[in-house]
PDB file of C-alpha atoms in Angstrom:
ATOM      1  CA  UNK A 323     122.842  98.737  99.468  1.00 54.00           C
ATOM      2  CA  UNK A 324     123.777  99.047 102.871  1.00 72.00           C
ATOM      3  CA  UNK A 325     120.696 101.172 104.295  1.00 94.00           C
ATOM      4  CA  UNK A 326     120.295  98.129 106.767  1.00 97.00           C
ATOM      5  CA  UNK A 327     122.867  96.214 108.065  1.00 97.00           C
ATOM      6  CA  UNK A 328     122.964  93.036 110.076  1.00 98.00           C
ATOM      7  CA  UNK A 329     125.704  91.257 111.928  1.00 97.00           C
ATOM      8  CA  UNK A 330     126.688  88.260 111.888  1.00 97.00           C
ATOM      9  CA  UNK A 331     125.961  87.351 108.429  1.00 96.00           C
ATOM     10  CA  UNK A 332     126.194  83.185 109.243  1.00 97.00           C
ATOM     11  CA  UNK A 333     125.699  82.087 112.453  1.00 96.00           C
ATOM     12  CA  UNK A 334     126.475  78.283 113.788  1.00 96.00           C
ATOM     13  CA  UNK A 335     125.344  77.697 117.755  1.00 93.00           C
ATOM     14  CA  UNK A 336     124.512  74.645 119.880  1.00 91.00           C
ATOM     15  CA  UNK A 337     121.270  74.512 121.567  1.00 89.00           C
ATOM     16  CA  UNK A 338     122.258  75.442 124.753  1.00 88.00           C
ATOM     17  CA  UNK A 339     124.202  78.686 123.592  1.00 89.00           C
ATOM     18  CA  UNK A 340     123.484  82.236 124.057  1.00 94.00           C
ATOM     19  CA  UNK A 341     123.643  84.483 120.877  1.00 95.00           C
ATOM     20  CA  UNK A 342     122.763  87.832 119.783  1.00 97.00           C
ATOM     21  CA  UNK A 343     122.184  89.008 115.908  1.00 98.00           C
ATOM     22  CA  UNK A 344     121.947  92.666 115.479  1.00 98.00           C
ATOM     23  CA  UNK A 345     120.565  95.486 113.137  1.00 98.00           C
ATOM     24  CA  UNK A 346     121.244  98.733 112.430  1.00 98.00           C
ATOM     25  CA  UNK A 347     119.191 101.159 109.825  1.00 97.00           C
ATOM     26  CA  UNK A 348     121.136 104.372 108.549  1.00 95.00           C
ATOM     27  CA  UNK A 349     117.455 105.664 106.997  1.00 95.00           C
ATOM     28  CA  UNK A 350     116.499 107.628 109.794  1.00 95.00           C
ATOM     29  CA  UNK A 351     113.371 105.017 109.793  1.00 95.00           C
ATOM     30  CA  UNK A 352     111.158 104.919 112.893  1.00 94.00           C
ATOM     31  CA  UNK A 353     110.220 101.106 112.531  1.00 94.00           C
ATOM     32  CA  UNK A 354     111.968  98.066 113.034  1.00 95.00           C
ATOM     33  CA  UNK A 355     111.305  94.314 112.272  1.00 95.00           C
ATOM     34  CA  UNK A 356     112.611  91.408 112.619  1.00 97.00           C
ATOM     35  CA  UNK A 357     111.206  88.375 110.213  1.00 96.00           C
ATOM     36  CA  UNK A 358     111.585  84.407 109.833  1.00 96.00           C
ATOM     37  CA  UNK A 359     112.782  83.115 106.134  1.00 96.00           C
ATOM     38  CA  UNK A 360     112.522  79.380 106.413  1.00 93.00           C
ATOM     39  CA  UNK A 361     112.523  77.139 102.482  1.00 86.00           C
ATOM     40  CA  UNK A 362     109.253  76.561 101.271  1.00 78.00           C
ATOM     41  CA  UNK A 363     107.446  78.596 103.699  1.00 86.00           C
ATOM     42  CA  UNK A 364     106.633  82.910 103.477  1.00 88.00           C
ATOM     43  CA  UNK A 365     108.531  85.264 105.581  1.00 92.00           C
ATOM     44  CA  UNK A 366     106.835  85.242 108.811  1.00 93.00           C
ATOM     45  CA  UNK A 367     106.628  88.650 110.504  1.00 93.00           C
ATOM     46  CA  UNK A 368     108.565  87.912 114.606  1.00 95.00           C
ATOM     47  CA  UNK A 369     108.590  91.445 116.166  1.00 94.00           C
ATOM     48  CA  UNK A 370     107.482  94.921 115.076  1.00 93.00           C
ATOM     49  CA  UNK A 371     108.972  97.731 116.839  1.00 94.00           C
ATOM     50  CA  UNK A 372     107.914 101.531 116.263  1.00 91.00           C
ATOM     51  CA  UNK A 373     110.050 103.840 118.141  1.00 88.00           C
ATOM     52  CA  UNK A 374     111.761 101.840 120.219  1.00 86.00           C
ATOM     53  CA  UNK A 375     108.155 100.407 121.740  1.00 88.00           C
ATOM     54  CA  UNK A 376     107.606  96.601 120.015  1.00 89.00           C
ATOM     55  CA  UNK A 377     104.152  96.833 119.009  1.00 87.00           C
ATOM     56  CA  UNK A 378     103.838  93.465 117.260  1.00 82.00           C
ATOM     57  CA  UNK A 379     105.044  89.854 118.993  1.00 78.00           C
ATOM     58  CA  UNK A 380     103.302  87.680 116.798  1.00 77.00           C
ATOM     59  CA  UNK A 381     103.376  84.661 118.976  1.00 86.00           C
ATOM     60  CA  UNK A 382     107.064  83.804 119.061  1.00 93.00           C
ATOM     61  CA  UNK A 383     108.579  81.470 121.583  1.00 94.00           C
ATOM     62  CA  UNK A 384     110.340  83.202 124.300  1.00 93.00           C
ATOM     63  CA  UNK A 385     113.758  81.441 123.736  1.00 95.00           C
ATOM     64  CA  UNK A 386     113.527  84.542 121.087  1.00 96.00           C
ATOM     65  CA  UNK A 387     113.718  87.895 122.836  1.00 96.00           C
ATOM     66  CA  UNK A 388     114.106  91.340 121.072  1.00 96.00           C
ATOM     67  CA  UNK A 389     115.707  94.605 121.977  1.00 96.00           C
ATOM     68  CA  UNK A 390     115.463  98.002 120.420  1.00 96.00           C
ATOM     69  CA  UNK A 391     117.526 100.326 122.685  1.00 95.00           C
ATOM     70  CA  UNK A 392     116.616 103.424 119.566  1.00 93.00           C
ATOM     71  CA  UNK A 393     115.401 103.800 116.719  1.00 91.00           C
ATOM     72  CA  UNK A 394     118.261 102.848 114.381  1.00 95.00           C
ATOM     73  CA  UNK A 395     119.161  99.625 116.402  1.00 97.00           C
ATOM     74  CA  UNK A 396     117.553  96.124 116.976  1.00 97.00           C
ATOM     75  CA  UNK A 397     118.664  93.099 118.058  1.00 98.00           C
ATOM     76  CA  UNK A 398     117.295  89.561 118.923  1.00 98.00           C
ATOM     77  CA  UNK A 399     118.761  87.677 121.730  1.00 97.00           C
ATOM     78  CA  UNK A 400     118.931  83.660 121.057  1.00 96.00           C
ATOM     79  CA  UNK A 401     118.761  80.737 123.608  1.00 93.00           C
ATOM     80  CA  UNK A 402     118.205  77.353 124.185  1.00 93.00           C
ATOM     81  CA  UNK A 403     117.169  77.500 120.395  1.00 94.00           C
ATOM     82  CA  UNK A 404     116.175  74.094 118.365  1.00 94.00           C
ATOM     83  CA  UNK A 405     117.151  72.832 115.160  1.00 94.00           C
ATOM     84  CA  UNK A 406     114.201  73.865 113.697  1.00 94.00           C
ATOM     85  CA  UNK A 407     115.012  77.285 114.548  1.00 96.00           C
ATOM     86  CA  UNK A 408     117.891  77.335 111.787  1.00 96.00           C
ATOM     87  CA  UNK A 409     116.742  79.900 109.076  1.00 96.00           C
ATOM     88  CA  UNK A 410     117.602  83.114 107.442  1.00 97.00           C
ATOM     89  CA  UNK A 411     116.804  85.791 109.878  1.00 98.00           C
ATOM     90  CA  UNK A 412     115.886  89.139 108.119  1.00 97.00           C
ATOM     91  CA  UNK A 413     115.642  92.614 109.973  1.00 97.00           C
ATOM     92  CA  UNK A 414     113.782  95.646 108.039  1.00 96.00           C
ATOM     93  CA  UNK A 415     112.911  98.702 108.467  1.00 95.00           C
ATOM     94  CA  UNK A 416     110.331 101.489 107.236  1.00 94.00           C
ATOM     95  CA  UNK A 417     109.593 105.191 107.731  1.00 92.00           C
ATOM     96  CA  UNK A 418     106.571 104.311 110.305  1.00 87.00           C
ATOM     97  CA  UNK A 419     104.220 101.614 110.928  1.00 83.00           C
ATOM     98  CA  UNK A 420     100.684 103.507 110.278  1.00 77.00           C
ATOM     99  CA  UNK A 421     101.642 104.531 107.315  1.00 76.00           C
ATOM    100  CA  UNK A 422      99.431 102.550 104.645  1.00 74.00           C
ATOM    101  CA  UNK A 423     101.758 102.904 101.597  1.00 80.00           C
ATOM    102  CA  UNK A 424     105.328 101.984 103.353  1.00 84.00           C
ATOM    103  CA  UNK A 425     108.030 100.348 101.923  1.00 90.00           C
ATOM    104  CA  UNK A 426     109.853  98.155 104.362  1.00 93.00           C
ATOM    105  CA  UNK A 427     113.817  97.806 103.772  1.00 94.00           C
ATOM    106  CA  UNK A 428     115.428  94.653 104.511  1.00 96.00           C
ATOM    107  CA  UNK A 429     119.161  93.776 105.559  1.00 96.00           C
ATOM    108  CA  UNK A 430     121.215  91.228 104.150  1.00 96.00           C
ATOM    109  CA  UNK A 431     120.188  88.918 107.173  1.00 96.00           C
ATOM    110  CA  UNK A 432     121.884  86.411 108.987  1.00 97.00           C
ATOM    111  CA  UNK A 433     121.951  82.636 108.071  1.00 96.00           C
ATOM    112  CA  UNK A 434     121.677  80.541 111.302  1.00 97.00           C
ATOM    113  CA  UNK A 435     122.007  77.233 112.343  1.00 96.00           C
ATOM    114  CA  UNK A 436     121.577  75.004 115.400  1.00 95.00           C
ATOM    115  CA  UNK A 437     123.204  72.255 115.551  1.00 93.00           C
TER     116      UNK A 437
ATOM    117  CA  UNK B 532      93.530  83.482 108.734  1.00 66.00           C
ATOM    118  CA  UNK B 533      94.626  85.755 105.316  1.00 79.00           C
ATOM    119  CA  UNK B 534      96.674  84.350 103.105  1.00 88.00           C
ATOM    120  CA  UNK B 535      98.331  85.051  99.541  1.00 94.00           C
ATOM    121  CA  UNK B 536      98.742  82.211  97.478  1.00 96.00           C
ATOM    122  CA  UNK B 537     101.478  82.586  94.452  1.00 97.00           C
ATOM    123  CA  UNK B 538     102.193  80.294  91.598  1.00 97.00           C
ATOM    124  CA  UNK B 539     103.905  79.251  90.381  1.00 97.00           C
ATOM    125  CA  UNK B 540     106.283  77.869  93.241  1.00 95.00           C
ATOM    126  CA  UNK B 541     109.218  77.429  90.268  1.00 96.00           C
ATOM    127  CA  UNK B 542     109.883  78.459  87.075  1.00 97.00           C
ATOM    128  CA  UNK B 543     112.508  77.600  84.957  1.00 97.00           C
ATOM    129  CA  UNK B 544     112.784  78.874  81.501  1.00 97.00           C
ATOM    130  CA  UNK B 545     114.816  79.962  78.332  1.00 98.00           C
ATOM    131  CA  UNK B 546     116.583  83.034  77.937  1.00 97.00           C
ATOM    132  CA  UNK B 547     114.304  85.124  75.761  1.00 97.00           C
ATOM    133  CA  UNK B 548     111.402  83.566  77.260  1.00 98.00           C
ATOM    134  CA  UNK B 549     109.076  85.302  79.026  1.00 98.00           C
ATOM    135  CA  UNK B 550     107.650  84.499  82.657  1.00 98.00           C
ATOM    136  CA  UNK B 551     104.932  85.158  84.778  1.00 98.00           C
ATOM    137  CA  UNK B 552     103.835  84.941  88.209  1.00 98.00           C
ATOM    138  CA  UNK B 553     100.503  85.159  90.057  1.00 98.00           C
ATOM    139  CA  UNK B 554      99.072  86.004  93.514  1.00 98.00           C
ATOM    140  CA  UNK B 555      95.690  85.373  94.782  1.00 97.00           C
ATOM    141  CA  UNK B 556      94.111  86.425  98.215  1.00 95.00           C
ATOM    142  CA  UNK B 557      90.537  85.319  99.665  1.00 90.00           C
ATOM    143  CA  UNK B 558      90.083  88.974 100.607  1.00 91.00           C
ATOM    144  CA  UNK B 559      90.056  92.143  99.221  1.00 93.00           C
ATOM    145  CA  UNK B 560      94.057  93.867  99.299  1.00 94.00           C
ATOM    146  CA  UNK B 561      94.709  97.163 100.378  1.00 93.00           C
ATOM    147  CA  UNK B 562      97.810  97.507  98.545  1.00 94.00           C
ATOM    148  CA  UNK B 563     100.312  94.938  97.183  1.00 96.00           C
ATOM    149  CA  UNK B 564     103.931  94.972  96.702  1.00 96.00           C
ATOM    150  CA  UNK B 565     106.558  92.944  94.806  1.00 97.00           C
ATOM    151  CA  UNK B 566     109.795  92.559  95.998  1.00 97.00           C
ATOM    152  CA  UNK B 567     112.517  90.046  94.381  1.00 97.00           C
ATOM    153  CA  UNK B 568     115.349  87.872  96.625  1.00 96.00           C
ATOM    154  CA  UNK B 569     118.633  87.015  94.498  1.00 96.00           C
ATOM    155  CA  UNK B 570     119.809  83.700  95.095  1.00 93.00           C
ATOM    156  CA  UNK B 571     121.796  84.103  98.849  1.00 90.00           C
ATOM    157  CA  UNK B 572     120.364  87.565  99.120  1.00 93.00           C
ATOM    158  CA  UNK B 573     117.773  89.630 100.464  1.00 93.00           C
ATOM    159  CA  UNK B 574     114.464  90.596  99.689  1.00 95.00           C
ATOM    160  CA  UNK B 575     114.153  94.073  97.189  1.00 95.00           C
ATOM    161  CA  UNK B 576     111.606  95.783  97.298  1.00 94.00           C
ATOM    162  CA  UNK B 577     110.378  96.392  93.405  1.00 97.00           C
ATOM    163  CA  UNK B 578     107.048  98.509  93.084  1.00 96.00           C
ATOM    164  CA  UNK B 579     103.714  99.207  94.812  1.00 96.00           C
ATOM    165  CA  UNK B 580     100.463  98.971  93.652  1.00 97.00           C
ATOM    166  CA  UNK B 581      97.557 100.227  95.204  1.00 95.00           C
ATOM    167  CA  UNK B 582      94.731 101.133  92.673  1.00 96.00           C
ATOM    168  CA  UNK B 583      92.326  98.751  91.746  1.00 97.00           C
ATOM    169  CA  UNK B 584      93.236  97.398  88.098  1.00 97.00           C
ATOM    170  CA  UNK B 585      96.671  99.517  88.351  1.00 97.00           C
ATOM    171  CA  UNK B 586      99.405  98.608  85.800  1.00 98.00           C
ATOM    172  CA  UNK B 587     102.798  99.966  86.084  1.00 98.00           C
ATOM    173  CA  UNK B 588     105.711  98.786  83.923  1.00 97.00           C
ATOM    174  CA  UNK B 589     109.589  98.850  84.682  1.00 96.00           C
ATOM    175  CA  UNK B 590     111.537  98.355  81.605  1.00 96.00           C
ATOM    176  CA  UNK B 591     110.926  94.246  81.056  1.00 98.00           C
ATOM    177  CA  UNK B 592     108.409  94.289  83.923  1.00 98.00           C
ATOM    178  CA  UNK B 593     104.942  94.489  84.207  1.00 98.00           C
ATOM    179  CA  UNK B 594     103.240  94.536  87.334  1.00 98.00           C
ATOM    180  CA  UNK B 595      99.202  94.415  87.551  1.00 98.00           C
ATOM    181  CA  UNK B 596      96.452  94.584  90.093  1.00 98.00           C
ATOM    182  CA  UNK B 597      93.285  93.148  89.638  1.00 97.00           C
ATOM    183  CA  UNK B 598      89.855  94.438  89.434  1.00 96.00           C
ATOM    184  CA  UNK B 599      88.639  93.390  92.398  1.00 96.00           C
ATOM    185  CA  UNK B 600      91.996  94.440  94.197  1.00 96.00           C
ATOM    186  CA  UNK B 601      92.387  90.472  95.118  1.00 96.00           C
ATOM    187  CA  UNK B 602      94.820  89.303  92.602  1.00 97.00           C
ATOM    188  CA  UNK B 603      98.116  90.374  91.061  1.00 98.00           C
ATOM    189  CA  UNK B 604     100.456  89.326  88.928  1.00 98.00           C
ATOM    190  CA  UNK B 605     104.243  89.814  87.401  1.00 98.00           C
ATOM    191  CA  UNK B 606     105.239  89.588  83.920  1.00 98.00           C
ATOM    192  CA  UNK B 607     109.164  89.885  82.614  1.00 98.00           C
ATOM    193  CA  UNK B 608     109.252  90.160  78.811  1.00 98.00           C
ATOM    194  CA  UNK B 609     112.397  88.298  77.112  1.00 98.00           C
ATOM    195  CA  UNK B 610     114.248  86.943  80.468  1.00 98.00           C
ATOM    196  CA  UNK B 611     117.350  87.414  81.043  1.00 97.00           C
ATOM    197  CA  UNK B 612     119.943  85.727  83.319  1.00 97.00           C
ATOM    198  CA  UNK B 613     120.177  88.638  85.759  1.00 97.00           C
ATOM    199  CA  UNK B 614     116.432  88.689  86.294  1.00 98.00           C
ATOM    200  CA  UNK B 615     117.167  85.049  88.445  1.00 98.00           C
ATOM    201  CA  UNK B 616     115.786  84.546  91.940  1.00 97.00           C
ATOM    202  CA  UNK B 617     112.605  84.733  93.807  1.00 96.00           C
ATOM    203  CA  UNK B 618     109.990  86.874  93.385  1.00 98.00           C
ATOM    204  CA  UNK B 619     107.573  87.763  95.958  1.00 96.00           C
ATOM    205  CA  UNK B 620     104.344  89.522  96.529  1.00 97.00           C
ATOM    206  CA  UNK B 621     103.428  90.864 100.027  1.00 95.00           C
ATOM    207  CA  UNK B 622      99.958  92.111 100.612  1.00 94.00           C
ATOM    208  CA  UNK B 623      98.014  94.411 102.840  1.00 92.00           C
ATOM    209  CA  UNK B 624      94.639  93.997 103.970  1.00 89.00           C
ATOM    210  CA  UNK B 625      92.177  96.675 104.793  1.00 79.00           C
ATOM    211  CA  UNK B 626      91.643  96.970 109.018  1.00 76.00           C
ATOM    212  CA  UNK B 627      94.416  95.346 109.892  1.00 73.00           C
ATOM    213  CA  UNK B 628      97.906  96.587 110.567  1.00 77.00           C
ATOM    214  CA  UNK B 629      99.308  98.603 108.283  1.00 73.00           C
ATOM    215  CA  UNK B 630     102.662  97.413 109.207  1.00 77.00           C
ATOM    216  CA  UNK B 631     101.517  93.871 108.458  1.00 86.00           C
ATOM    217  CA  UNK B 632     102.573  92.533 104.986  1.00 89.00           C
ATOM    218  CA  UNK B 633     101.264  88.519 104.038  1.00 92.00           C
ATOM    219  CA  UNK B 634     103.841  87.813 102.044  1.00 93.00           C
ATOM    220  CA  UNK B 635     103.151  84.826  99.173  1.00 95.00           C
ATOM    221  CA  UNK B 636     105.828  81.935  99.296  1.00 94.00           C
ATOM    222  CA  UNK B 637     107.916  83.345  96.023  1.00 95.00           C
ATOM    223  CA  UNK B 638     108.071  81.926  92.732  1.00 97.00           C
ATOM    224  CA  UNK B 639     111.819  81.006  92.103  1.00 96.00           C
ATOM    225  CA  UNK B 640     112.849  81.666  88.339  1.00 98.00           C
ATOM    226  CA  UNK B 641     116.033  80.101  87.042  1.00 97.00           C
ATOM    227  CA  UNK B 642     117.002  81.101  83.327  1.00 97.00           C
ATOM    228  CA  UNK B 643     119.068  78.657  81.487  1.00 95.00           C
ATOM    229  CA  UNK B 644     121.712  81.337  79.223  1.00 93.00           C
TER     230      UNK B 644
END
C-alpha cells in the first residue's frame, strides 16, 4: 500500500533537537491528520487539516507544530520534545472531513524516540 | 468525555480457534469502523458499519452493530496465523465532528500455529 507515505520511518533525537517527520497522500484526499500511537493507550487524534486549513488542534503542546503547505503534504515539526513523547506517529488521510461515512487512510508512520 | 471501551485487551488462542472482540460506548454511535494493525505496521482500515443491528461478513469475519447502535463486535471463524495483530474499533458520535473517530485501545490476537 503506499497511498500514504511517511518519512522517516524510525526516528532517534535528543531533547533539545529540531526534527521534522513528513507525509505525503497520492489519493487526491482533501484531509490530513496526524495521530499519537502510544502502548496501552488509543490513537489520539493531534491535528486535523482540511485543505490545507488545520481545523482540529486537539490540545497538543506547542513543542509539536504542524504544516500543510497543500493538500497532498503534511508535516509536523519537533522540538525540545520529552521522553514521553517517544511513540509511533501515524499520518492519515480521507476524501473530506464532513463527510459522515469516511474512511481515513493511514501511512506506515514513523517510530520515534527521545532520548 | 466519549469513550469506546474494547475487550478484550489480549487474546491468544489456537489455530482453528475462533476469536472475538467487543466494543462498548456510553453513547449512542453514528457509525463504527474496524480497522486491524499487523504487528510493526499500520492501522487497515477493514469495514464500516452504520445501520443499527447491521451485520456484514468478510470471508472468516463477522462484523456486527448493535441494536441500540452502542456496541459492536468482531468475530474470526477458525483463526489463522495471518489474521495476527491488533484489532481496533473507531467510533463516531452523532453532533460531533465527523472527522473525529474514538478509537478503542485494540485487542491484540496472537495465534499459536
Amino acid at each position: 500500500e503506499t497511498g500514504v507515505t511517511q518519512t522517516p520511518r524510525h526516528l532517534v533525537m535528543g531533547m533539545t533537537n529540531k526534527k521534522s517527520l513528513k507525509c505525503e497522500q497520492h489519493l487526491g484526499h482533501n484531509a490530513m491528520y496526524w495521530y499519537k500511537q502510544s502502548a496501552k493507550k488509543p490513537l489520539e487524534l493531534m491535528f486535523v487539516y482540511s485543505l490545507e486549513e488545520r481545523v482540529e488542534n486537539n490540545s497538543v503542546p506547542s513543542r509539536f507544530s504542524p504544516e500543510c503547505p497543500n493538500s497532498s503534504h503534511l508535516f509536523l515539526h519537533l522540538h525540545t520534545l520529552q521522553p514521553e513523547d517517544s511513540a509511533l506517529y501515524l499520518c492519515a488521510s480521507s476524501q473530506d472531513v464532513q463527510g459522515a461515512l469516511e474512511t481515513q487512510y493511514f501511512g506506515p508512520g514513523t517510530r520515534l524516540l527521545v532520548l | 468525555g466519549q469513550q469506546v471501551m474494547q475487550i478484550p485487551q489480549y487474546q491468544h488462542v489456537q489455530e482453528g480457534e475462533d476469536f472475538t472482540t467487543y466494543c462498548n460506548s456510553s453513547t449512542t454511535l453514528s457509525n463504527i469502523q474496524w480497522y486491524k494493525q499487523r504487528p510493526g505496521g499500520h492501522p487497515v482500515f477493514l469495514i464500516q458499519l452504520v445501520k443499527s443491528g447491521e451485520v456484514k461478513k468478510q470471508k472468516r469475519l463477522t462484523f456486527q452493530f448493535g441494536e441500540a447502535k452502542k456496541n459492536s463486535s468482531l468475530h474470526i471463524t477458525a483463526t489463522q496465523t495471518t489474521d495476527v495483530g491488533t484489532y481496533f474499533c473507531a467510533g463516531r458520535y452523532s453532533g460531533g465532528s465527523n472527522y473525529k473517530l474514538t478509537f478503542g485501545k485494540g485487542t491484540l490476537l496472537t495465534v499459536n500455529p
